[in-house]
Coordinates of C-alpha atoms and ligand atoms in Angstrom, one line a residue:
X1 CA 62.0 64.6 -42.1
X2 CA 60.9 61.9 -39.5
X3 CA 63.6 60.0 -37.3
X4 CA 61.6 56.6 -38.7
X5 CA 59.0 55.3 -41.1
X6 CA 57.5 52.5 -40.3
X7 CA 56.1 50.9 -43.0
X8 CA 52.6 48.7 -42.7
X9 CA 50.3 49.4 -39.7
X10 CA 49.8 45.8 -38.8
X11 CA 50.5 44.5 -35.0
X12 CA 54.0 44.4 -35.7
X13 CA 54.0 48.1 -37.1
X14 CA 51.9 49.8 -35.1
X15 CA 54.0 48.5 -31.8
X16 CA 56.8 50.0 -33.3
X17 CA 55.2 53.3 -33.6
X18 CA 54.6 53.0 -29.9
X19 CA 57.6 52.4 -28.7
X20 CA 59.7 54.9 -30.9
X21 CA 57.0 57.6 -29.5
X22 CA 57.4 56.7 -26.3
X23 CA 61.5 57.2 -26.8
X24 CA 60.5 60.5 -27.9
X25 CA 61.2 60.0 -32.1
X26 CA 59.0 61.1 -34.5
X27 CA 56.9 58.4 -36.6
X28 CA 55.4 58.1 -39.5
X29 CA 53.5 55.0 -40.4
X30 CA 52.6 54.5 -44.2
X31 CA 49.9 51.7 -44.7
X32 CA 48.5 50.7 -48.0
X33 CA 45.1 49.3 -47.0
X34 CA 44.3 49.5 -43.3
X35 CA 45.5 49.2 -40.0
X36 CA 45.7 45.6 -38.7
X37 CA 46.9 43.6 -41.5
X38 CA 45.9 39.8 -41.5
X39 CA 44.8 39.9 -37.8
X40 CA 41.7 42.0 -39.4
X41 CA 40.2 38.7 -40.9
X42 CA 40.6 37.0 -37.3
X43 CA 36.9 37.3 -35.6
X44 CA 37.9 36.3 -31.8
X45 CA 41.8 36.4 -30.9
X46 CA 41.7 34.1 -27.7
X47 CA 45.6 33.2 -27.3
X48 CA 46.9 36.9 -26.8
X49 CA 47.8 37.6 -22.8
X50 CA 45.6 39.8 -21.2
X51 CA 42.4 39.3 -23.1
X52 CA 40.8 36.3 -23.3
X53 CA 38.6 37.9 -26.3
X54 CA 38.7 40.0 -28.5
X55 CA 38.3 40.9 -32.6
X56 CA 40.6 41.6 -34.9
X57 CA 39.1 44.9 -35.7
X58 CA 38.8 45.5 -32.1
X59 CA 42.4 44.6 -31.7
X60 CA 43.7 47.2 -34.5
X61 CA 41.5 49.8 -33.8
X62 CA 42.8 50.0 -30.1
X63 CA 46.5 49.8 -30.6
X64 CA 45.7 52.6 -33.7
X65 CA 44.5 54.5 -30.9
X66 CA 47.3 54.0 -28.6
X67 CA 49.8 54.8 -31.4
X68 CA 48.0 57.3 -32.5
X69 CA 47.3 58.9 -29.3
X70 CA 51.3 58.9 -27.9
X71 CA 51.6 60.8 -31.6
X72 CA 52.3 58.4 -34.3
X73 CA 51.3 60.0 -37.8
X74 CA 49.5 57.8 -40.1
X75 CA 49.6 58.0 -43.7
X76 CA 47.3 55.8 -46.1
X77 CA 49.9 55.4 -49.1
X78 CA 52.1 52.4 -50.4
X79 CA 55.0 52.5 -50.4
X80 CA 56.7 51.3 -53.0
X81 CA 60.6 51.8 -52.7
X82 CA 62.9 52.3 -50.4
X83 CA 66.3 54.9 -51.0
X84 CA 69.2 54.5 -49.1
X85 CA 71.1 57.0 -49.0
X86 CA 73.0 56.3 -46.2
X87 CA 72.0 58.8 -42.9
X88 CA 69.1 59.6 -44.9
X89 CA 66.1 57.2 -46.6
X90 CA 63.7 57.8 -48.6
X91 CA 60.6 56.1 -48.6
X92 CA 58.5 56.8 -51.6
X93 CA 54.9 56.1 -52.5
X94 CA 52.7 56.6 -55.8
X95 CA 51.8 60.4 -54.2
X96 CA 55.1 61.5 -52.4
X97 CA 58.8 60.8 -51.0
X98 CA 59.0 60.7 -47.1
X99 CA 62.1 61.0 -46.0
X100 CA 63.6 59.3 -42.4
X101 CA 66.6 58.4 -40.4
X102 CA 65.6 55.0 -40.0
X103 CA 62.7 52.7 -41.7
X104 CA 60.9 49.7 -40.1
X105 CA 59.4 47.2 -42.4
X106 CA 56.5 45.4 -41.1
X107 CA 54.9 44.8 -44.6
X108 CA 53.8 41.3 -43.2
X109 CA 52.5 38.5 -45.3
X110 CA 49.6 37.0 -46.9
X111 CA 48.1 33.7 -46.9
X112 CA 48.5 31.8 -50.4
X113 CA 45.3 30.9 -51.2
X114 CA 43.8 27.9 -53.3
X115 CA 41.4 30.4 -55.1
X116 CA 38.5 28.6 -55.2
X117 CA 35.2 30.2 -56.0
X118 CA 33.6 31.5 -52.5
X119 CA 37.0 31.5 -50.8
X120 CA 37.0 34.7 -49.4
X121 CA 33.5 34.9 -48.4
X122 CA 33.9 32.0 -46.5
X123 CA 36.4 33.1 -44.4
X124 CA 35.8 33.3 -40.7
X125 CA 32.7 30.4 -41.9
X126 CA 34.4 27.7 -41.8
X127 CA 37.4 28.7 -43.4
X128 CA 40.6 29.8 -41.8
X129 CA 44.3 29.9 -42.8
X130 CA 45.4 29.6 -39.2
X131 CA 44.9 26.8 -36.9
X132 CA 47.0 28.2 -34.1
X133 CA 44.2 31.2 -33.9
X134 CA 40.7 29.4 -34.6
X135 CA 41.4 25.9 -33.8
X136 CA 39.8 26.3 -30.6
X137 CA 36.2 26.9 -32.8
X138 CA 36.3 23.6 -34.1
X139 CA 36.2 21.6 -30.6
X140 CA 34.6 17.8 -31.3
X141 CA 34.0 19.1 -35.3
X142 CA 35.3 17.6 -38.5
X143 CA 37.9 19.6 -39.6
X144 CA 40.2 18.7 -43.2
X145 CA 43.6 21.2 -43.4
X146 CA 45.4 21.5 -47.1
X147 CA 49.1 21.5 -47.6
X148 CA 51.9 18.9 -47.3
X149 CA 55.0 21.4 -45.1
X150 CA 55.9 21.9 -42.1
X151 CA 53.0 24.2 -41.4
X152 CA 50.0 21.8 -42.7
X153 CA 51.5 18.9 -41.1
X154 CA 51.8 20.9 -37.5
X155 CA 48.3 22.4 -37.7
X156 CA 46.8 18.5 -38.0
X157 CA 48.5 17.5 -35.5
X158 CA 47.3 20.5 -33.3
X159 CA 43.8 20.0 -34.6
X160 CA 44.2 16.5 -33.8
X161 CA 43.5 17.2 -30.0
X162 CA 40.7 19.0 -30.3
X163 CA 38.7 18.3 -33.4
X164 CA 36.7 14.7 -33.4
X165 CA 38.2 14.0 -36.9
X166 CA 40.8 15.9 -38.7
X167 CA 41.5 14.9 -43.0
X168 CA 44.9 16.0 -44.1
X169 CA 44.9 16.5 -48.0
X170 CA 47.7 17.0 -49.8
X171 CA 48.4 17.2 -53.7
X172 CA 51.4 15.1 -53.7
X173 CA 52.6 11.2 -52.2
X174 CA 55.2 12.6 -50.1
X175 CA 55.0 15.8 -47.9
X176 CA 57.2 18.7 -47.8
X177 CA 57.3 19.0 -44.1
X178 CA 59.3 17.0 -41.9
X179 CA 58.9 13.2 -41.8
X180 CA 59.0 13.0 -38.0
X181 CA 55.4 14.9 -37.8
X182 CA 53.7 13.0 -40.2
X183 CA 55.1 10.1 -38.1
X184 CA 53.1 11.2 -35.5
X185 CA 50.0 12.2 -37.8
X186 CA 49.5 8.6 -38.9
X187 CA 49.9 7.3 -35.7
X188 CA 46.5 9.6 -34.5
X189 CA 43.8 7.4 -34.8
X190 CA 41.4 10.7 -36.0
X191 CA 43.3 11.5 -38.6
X192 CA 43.2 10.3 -42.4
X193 CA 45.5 11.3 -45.0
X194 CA 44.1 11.7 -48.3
X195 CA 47.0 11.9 -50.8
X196 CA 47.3 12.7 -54.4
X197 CA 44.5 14.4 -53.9
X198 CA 43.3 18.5 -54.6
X199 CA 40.6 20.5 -52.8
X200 CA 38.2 21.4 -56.2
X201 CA 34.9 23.0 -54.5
X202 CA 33.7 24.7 -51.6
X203 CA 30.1 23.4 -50.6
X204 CA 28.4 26.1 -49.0
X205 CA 25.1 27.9 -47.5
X206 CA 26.3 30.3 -45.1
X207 CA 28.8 28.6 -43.8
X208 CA 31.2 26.0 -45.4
X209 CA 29.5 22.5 -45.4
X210 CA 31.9 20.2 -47.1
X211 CA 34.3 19.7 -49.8
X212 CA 34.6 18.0 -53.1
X213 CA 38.1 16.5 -53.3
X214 CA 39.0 15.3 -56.7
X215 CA 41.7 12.2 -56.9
X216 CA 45.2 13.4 -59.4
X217 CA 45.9 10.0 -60.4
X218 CA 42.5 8.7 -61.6
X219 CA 40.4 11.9 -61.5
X220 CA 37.6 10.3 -59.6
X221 CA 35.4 12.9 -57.1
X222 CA 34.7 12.5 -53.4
X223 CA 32.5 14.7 -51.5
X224 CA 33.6 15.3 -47.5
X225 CA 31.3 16.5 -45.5
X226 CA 33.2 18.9 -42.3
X227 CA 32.7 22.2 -40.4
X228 CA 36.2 23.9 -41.3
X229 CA 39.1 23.9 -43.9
X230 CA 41.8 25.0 -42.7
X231 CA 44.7 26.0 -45.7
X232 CA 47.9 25.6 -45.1
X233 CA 49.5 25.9 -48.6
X234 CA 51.9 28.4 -47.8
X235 CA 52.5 32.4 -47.1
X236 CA 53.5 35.4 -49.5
X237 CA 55.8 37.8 -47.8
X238 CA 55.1 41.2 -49.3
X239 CA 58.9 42.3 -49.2
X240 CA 59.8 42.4 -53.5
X241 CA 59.4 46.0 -53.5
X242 CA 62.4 46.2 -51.1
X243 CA 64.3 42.7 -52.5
X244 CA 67.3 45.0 -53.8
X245 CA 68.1 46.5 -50.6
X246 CA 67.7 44.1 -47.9
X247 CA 68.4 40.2 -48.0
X248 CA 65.7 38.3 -48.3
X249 CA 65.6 34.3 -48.2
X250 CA 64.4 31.8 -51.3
X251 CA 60.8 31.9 -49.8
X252 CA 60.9 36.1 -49.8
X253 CA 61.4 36.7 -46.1
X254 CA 63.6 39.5 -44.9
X255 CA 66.7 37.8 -43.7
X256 CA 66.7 39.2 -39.7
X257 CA 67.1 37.6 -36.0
X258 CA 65.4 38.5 -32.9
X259 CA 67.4 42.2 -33.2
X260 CA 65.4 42.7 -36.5
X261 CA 68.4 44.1 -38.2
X262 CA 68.7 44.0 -41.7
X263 CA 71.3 43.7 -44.6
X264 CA 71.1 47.2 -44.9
X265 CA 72.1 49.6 -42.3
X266 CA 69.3 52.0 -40.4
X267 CA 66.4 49.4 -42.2
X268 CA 65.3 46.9 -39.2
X269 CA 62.4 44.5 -40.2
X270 CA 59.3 43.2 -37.4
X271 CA 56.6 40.6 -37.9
X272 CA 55.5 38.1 -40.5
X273 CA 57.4 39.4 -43.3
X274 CA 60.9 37.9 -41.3
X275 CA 62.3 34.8 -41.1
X276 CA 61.3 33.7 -38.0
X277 CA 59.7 29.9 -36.4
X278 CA 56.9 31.4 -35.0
X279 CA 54.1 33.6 -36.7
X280 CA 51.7 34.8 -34.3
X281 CA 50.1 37.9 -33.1
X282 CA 52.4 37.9 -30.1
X283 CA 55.6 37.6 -31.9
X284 CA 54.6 40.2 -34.4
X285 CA 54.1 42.9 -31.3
X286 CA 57.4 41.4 -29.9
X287 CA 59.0 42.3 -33.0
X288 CA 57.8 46.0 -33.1
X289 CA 59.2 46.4 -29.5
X290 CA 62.8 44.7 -30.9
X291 CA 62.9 46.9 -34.4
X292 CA 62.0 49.8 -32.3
X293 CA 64.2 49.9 -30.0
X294 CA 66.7 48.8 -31.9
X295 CA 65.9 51.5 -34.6
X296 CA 66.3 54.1 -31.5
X297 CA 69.5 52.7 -30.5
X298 CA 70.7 53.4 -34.0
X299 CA 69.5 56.8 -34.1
X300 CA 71.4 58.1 -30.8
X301 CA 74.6 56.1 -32.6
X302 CA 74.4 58.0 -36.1
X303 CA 73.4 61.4 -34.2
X304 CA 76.8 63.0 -34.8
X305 CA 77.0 61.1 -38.6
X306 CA 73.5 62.7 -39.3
X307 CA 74.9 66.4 -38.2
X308 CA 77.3 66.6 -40.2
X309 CA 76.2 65.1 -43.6
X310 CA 73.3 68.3 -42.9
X311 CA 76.3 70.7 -42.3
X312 CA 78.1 69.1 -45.7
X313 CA 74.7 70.1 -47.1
X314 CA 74.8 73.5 -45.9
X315 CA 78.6 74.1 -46.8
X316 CA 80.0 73.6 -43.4
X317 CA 78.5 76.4 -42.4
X318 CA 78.6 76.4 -38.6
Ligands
NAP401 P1 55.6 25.4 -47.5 O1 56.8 24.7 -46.9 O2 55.9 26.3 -48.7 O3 54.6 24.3 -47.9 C1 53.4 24.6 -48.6 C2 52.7 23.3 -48.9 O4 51.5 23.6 -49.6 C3 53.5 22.4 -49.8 O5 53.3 21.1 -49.4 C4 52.8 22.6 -51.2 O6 52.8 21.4 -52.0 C5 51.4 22.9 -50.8 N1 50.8 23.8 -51.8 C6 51.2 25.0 -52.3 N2 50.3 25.5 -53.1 C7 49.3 24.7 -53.1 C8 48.1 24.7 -53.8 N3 47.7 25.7 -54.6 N4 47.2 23.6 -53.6 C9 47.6 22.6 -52.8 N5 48.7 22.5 -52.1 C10 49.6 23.6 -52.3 O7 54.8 26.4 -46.5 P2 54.7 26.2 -44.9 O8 54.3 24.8 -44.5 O9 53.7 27.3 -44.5 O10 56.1 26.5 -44.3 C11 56.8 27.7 -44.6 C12 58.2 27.7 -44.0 O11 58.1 27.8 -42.6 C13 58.9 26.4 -44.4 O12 60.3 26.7 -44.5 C14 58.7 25.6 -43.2 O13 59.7 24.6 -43.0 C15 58.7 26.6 -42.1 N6 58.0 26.2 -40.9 C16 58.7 25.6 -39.9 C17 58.1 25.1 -38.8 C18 58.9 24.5 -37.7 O14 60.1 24.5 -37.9 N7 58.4 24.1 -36.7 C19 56.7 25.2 -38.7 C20 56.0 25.7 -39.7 C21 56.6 26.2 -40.8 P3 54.1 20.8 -52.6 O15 54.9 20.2 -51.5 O16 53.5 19.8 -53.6 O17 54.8 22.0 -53.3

């Protein structure tokens, strides 16, 4: 029994483990893959206080250590459910059942992808799903993003400032994201909106080189040449395993505020897998402070419930 699983090692997860240790609870953090989640893929991190640089791997690696180190356990299992039953969860994976006072879900979320032959490989060369985070790489470059919300419409007009020329492509005539940014988009004098229109093949050497763009309405091919792609077509929250016991919204997102409570009571939620405005590195870590402590507070609340559903257990003996 563990006062809380936490479940994904990413930057929001691993926090967590840190700051439940450091209120003296034990932690067990299950992660299906490796510690670090997304921010893995991210070769220099340059907007995170403190340091100016540093990799993703570095990144994880370190705040593994520091979790680990204060005496966070770390398991390498998914976990695929989640029983509530009520002072007790249980959190169980292909291999065993964990059980826990309290569970933290910091599954995240991955990028939807356009699945394109030589996607992945080009990741980090010339291709990035996050402008916020590698913008900065593409100072006075061509740059093209893919995706008509909120999100593709925002990282143009961030790219706009800093990139010599920026192509917005989007599959349809009329975006998704709010008419007030693409106001401003087609008021930039660098950028050109290319509508109708779908990314069909990566050009590449080692890094990405351009892009053939093939028309919807007329089927006709046009070749771009640029130095990064930056794919905006949405995110996957990796919550369904847990959709029948906490809330989740009609994109898949734990339903939570900044307390990171969920529906259910004693299951608190941190990172990219919440709704929440603002996906970044530094929110994620914010969040595992929140769900932490918050997961802590509950704990000390639900000591006396927790006693005596063990002494119901035991027969009253006591
Ligand atoms: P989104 O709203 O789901 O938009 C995804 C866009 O990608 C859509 O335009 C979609 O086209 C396009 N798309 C999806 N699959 C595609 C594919 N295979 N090929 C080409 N295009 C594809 O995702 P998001 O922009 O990441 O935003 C997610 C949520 O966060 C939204 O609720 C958004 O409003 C919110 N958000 C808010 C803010 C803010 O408030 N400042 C900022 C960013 C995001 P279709 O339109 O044709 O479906």
């Amino acid at each position: 029994m563990h006062d809380i699983v936490v479940i994904g090692a990413g930057p929001a997860g691993m926090t967590a483990a840190i700051y439940a240790r450091r209120a003296a609870r034990s932690v067990l953090v299950l992660e299906a893959v490796s510690c670090g989640g997304q921010i893995l893929n991210t070769p220099d991190i340059e907007n995170y206080p403190v340091e100016a640089h540093i990799s993703g791997f570095d990144f994880s690696r370190k705040l593994h250590d520091q979790a680990e180190g204060l005496g966070a356990e770390f398991i390498f299992e998914k976990a695929v459910e989640i029983r509530d039953l009520g002072a007790v969860k249980e959190v169980v994976t292909p291999k065993n059942t964990y059980q826990a006072r309290a569970v933290i879900l910091a599954t995240g979320s991955e990028n939807r992808k356009l699945g394109l032959e030589d996607e992945d490989r080009l990741v980090g060369r010339g291709i990035s799903y996050c402008a916020t985070c590698d913008g900065n790489f593409y100072r006075n470059k061509v740059v093209a993003v893919v995706g008509g919300g909120n999100t593709a419409l925002e990282d143009a007009l961030y790219l706009a400032d800093l990139a010599q020329k920026v192509y917005l492509i989007h599959r349809r005539d009329s975006f998704r994201g709010e008419e007030t940014t693409a106001a401003r988009l087609r008021e930039k004098p660098n950028v050109e909106i290319i509508c109708n229109a779908n990314v069909t093949r990566l050009i590449a050497e080692k890094r990405l080189k351009a892009i053939e763009i093939t028309d919807k309405l007329d089927g006709s091919l046009r070749t771009v040449e640029l130095n990064g792609l930056f794919i905006a077509v949405g995110r996957i929250p990796e919550n369904q395993d847990f959709a029948g016991l906490v809330q989740l919204d009609e994109a898949g997102y734990v339903l939570a505020g900044e307390d990171c409570h969920t529906a259910a009571s004693g299951i608190f939620t941190a990172g990219d897998n919440r709704t929440k405005l603002l996906r970044q590195l530094v929110t994620a870590t914010a969040d595992g402070a929140m769900a932490a402590t918050e997961a802590v507070k509950y704990l000390r609340e639900t000591e006396q419930a927790y006693t005596d559903s063990l002494l119901r257990s035991w027969g009253g003996v006591c």
